[in-house]
Coordinates of C-alpha atoms in Angstrom, one line a residue:
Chain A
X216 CA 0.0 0.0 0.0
X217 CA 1.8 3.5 -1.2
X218 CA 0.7 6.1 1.0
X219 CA -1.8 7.8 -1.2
X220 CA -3.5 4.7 -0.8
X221 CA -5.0 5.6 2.8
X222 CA -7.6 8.6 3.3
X223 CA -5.2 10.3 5.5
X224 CA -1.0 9.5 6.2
X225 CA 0.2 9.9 9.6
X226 CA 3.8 10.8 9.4
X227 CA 5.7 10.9 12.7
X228 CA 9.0 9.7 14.9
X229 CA 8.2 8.0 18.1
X230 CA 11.0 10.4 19.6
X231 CA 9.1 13.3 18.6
X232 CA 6.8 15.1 21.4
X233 CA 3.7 16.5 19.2
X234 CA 3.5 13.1 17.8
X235 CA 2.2 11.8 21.1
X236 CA -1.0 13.5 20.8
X237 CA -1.2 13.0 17.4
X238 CA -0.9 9.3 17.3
X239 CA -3.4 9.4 20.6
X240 CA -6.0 10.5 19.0
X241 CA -5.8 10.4 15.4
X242 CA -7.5 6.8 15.1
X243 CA -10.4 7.7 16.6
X244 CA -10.9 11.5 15.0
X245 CA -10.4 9.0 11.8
X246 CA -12.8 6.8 12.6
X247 CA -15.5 9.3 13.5
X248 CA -14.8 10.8 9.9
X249 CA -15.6 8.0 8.4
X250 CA -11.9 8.4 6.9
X251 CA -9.1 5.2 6.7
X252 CA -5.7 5.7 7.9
X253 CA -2.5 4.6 7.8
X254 CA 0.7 5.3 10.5
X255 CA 3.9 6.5 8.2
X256 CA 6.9 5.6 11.0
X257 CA 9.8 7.6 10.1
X258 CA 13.1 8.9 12.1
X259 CA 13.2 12.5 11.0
X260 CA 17.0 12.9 12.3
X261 CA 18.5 12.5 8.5
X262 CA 16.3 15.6 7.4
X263 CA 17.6 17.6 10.5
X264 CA 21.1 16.8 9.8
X265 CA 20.7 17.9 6.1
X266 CA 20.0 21.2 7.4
X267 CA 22.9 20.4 9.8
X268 CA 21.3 19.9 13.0
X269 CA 22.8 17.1 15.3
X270 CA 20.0 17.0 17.5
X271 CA 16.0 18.2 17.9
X272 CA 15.5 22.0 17.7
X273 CA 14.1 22.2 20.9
X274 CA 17.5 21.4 22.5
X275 CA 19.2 23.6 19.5
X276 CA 16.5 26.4 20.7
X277 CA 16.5 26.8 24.2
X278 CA 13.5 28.7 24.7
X279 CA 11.6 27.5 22.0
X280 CA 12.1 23.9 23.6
X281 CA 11.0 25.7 27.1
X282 CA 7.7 26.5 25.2
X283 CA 7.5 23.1 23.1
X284 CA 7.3 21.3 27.2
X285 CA 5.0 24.0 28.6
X286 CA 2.5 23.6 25.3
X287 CA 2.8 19.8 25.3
X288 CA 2.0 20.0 29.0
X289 CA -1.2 22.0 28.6
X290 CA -2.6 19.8 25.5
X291 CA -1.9 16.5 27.0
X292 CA -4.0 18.2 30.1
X293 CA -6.7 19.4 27.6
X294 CA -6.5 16.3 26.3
X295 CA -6.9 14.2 29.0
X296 CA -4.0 12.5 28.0
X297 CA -1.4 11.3 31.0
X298 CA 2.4 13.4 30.7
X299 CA 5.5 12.7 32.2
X300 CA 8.5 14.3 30.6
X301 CA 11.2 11.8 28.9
X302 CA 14.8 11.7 29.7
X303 CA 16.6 11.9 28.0
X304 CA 15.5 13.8 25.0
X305 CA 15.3 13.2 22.1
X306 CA 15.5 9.2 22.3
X307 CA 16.4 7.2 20.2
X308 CA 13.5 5.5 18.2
X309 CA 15.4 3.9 14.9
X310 CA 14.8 0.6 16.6
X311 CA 10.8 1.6 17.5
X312 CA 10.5 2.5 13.9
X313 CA 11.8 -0.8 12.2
X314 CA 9.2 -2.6 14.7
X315 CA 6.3 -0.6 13.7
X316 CA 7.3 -1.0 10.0
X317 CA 7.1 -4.5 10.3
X318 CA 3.9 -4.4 12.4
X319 CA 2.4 -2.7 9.5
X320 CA 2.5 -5.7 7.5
X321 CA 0.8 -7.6 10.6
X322 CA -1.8 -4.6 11.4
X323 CA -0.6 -4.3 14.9
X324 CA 1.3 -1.2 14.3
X325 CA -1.2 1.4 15.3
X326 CA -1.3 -1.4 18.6
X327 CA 2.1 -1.0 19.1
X328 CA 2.6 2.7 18.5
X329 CA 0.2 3.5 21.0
X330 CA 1.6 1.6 23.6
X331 CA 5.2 2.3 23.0
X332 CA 3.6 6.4 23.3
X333 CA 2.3 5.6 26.1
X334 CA 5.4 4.2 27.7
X335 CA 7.9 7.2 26.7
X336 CA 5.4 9.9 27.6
X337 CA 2.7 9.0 29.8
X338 CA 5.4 6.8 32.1
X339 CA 8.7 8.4 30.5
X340 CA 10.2 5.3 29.8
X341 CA 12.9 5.2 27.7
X342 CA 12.1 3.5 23.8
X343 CA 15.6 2.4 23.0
X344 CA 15.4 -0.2 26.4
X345 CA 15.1 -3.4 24.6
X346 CA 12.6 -4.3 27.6
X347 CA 10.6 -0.9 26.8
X348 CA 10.4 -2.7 23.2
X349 CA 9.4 -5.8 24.2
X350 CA 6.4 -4.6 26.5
X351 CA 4.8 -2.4 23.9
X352 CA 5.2 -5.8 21.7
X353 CA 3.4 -7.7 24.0
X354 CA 0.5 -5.0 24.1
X355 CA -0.2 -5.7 20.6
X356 CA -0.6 -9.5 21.2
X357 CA 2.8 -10.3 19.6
X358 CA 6.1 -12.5 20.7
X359 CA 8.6 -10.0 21.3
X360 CA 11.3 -12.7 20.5
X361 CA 9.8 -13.6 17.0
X362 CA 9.9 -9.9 16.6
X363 CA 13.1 -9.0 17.1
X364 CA 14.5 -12.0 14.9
X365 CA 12.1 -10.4 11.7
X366 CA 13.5 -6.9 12.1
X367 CA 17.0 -8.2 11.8
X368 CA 16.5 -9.8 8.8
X369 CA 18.4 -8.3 5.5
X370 CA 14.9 -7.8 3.7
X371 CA 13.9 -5.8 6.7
X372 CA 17.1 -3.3 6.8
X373 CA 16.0 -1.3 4.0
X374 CA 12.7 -0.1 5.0
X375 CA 13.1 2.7 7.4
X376 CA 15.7 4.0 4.9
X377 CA 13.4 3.9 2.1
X378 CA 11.1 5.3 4.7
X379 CA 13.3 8.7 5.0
X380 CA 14.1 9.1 1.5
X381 CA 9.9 9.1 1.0
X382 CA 9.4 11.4 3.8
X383 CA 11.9 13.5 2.2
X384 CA 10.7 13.2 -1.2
X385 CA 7.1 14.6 0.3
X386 CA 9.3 17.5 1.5
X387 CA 8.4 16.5 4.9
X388 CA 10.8 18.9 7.5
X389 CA 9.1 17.9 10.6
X390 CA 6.6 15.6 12.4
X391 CA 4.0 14.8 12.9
X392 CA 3.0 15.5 9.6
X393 CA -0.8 14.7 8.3
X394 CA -1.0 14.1 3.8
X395 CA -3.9 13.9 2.4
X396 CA -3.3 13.1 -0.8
X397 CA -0.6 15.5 -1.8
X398 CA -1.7 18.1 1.1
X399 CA 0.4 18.7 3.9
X400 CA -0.3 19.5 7.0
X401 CA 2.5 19.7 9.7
X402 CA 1.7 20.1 13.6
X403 CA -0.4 18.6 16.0
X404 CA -2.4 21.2 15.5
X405 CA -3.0 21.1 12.2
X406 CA -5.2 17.6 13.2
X407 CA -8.4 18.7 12.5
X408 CA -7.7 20.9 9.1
X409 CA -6.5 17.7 8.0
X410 CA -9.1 15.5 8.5
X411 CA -11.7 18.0 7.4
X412 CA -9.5 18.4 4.0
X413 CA -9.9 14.6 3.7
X414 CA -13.2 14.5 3.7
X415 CA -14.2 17.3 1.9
X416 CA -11.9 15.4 -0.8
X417 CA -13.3 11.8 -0.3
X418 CA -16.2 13.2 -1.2
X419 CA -15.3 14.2 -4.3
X420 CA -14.7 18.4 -4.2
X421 CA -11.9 19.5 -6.1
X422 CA -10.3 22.6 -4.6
Chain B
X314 CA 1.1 50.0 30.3
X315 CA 3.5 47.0 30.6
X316 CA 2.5 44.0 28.7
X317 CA 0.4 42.3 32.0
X318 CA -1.5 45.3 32.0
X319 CA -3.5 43.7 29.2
X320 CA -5.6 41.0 29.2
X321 CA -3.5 39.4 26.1
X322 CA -0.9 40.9 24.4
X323 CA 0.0 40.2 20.7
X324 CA 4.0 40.2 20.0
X325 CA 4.4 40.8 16.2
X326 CA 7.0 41.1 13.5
X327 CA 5.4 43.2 10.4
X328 CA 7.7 41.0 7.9
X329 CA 6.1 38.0 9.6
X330 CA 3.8 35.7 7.5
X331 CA 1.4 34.4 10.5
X332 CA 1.0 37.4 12.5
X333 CA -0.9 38.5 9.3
X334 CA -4.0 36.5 9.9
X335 CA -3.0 37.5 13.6
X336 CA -2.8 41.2 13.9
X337 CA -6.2 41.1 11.1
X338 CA -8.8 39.1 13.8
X339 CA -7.3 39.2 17.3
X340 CA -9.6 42.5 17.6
X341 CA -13.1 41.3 16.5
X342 CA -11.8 37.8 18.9
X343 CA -11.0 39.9 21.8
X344 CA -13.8 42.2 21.5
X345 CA -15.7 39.0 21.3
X346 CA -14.0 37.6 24.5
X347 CA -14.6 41.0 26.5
X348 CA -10.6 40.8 26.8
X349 CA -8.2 43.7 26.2
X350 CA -5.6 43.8 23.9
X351 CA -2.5 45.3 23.4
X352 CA -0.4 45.1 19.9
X353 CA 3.8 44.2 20.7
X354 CA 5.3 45.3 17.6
X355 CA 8.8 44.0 17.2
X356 CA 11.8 42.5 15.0
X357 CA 11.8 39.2 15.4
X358 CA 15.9 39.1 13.4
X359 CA 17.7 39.9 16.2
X360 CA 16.5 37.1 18.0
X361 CA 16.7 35.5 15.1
X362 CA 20.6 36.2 15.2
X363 CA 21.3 35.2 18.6
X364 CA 20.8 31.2 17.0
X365 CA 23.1 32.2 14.1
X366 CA 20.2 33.0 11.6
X367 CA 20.7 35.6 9.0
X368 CA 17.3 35.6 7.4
X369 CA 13.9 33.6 8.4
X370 CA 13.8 30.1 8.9
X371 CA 10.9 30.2 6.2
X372 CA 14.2 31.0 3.6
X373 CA 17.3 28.8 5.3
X374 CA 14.8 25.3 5.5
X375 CA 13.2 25.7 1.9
X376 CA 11.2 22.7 2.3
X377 CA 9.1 24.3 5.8
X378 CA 9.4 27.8 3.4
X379 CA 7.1 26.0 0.8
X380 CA 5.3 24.1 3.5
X381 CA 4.2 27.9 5.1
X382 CA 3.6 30.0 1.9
X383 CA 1.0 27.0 1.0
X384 CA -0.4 26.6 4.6
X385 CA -0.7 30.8 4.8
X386 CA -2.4 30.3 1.2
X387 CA -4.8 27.9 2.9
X388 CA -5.6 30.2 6.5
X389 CA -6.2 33.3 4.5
X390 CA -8.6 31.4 2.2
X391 CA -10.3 29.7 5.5
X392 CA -10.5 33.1 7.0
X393 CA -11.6 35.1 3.9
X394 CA -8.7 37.2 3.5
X395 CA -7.0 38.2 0.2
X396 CA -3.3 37.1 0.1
X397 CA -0.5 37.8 -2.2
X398 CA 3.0 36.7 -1.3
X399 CA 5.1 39.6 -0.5
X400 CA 8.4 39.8 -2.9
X401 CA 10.8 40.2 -0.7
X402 CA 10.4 37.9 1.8
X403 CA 11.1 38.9 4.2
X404 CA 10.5 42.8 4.5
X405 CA 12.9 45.2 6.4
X406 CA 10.5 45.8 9.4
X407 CA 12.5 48.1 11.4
X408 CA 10.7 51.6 10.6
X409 CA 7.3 49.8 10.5
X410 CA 7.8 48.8 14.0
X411 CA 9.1 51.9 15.2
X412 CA 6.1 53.7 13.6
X413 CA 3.9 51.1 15.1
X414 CA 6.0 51.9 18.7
X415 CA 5.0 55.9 18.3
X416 CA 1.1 55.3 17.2
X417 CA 0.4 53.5 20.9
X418 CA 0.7 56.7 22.4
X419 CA -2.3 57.9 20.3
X420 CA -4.1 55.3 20.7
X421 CA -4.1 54.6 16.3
X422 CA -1.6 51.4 16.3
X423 CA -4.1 49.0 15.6
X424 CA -5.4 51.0 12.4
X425 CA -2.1 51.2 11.0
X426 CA -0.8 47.9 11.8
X427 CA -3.8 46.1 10.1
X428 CA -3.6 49.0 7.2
X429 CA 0.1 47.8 6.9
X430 CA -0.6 44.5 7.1
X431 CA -2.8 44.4 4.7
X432 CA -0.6 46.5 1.9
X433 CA 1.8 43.6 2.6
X434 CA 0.0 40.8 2.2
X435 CA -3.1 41.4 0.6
X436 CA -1.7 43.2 -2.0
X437 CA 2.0 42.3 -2.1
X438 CA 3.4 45.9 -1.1
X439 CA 7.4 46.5 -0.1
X440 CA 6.9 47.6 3.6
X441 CA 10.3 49.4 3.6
X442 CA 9.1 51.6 0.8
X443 CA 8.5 54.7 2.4
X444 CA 5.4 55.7 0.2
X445 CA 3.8 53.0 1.7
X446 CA 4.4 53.5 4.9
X447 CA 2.6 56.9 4.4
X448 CA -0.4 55.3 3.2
X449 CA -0.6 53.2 5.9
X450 CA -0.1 56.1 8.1
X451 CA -3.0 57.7 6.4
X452 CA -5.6 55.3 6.8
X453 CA -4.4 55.6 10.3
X454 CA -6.0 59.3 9.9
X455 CA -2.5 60.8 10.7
X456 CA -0.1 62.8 9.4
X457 CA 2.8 61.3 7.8
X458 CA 5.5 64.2 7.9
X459 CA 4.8 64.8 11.4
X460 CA 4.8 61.0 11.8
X461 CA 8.1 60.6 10.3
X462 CA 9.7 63.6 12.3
X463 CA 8.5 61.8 15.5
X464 CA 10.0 58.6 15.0
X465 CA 13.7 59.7 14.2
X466 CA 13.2 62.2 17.5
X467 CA 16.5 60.8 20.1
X468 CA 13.4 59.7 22.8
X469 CA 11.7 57.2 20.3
X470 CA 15.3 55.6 18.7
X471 CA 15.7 53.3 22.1
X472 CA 12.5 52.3 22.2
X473 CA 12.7 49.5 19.4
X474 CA 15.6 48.0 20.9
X475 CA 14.1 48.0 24.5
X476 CA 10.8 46.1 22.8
X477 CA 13.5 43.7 21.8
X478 CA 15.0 42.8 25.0
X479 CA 11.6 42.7 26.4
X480 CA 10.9 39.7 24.1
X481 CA 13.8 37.9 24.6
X482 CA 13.5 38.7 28.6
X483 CA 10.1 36.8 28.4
X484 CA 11.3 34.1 26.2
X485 CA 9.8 34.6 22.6
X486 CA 11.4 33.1 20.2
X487 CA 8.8 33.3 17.1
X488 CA 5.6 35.5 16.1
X489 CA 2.9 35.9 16.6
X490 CA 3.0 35.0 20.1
X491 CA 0.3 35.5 22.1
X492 CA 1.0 36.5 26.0
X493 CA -1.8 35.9 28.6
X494 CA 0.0 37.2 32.3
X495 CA 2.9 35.1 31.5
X496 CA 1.6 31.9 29.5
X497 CA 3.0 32.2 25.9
X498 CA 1.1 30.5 23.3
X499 CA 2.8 30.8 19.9
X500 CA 1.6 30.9 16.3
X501 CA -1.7 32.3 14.6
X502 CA -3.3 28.2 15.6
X503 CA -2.6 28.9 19.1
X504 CA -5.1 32.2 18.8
X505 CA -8.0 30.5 20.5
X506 CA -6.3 28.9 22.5
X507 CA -4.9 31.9 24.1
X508 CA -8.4 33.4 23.8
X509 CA -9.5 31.0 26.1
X510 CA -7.1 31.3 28.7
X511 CA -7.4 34.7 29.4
X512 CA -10.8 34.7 29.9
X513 CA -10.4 31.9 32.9
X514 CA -7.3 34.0 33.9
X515 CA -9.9 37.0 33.9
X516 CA -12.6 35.6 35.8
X517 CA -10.6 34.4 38.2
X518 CA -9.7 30.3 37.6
X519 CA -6.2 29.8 39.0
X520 CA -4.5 27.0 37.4

């Protein structure tokens, strides 16, 4: 399935804060648009470093990463969503990524993306612990060990690769980002626009 | 007045894409929210600089630059305003803000910010050109030699650079940003959201 194939593409990283919320409550907000939807793992650190940036922007901006915490704080609080802040920051989520791409083939990925989001920030755990890994497998009703044999397999290397070079091709520069078709929409935020831009083109207006 | 002495205050950069659809309904929304507003002009560049930025981040990432000019396309369309990209991008601000400094005095800032605004991005005018700076001035129902020989006066040069520190005293690090006591909530989709907090703040919530 190419991602044009799903009514609405949820890019995101599992380091990445605003994709906590995102990935939360996207399936839902899908659901009650009557939209389908498909989870787009991706580690967005390769399109940071092309613009030279060795870590996340809210370390390399101080006060904006000051805001980034306060804001996340608020809308997991508006959201009814439990927050604990992870440490450290950014983590490391290459490893998360090549799970949930596998998972995709199984249709437990939105199972385990939820629970690994959970874990990192609603208990700050840390999602490069192997043990971190295996729990949020188990959530989704899968053998951790079985798991972790697939993702190491040569077939399996390539895909989170190939997963970047797409992202970058969409001229994705941050996450989470929502496509609709060939619409972007980048930002928590930007949630709702998104799905109402999917439905307004499911149903057949051009704009 | 010091910034808390309103009930929100809107920081803005006149080169600034998002504090367009910003500075143009933050009035009719605060009227609506019986709140009390007060209009921040600054330059946003010097902060800008402190992070080793020489122009806006719109220009140095090009793929969040085509990302914005398409998502601004979208807001203005949403919000029924007229938009034409602004050539170049972005504007020297500097005497825009220092005019906007001097019209709070009398009380006729918010006619020729929006009247500004609105040259820029409704109809694609150069804000540094001084002819239409004096049109803006106009629709303000001023005077623009008088206005002129106010701003380069030795009282009003500091004043620019003061608003400056001010900013980066309380943190901002992008506009618009909306300031509610001191809760920031950054970017034109963080509006209501701000909106919403003052009015609890108002009536009296603590949280």
């Amino acid at each position: 399935m190419t991602p044009s194939e799903a009514d609405i593409d949820l890019w995101f990283d599992f380091a990445s804060t605003y994709s906590y919320p995102a990935v939360m409550r996207i399936e839902a907000a899908a659901a009650d648009h009557g939209l389908s939807l498909r989870l787009q793992p991706v580690v967005i650190g390769p399109i940071f470093a092309d613009l030279g940036w060795d870590t996340s922007p809210f370390n390399l901006q101080p006060a904006k990463g000051r805001y980034m915490w306060r804001d996340l704080a608020r809308i997991c609080a508006s959201e009814d969503l439990a927050f604990e802040r992870p440490v450290p920051f950014p983590q490391n989520s290459a490893r998360a990524a090549r799970i949930a791409l596998f998972a995709r083939d199984g249709g437990w990925d939105l199972a385990f993306t939820r629970a690994l989001f959970h874990a990192e920030f609603a208990e700050g755990a840390d999602i490069s612990n192997p043990r971190v890994l295996d729990g949020a497998i188990q959530l989704a009703e899968q053998d951790p060990a079985s798991v972790f044999t697939a993702i190491d397999a040569p077939e399996e290397k390539p895909k989170l690769r190939a997963q970047v070079e797409t992202a970058r091709d969409l001229g994705i520069f941050g996450v989470p980002t929502f496509m609709v078709g060939g619409e972007m929409f980048w930002g928590y935020d930007r949630m709702q626009t998104a799905l109402d831009w999917a439905v307004v083109r499911k149903n057949g207006d051009t704009r």
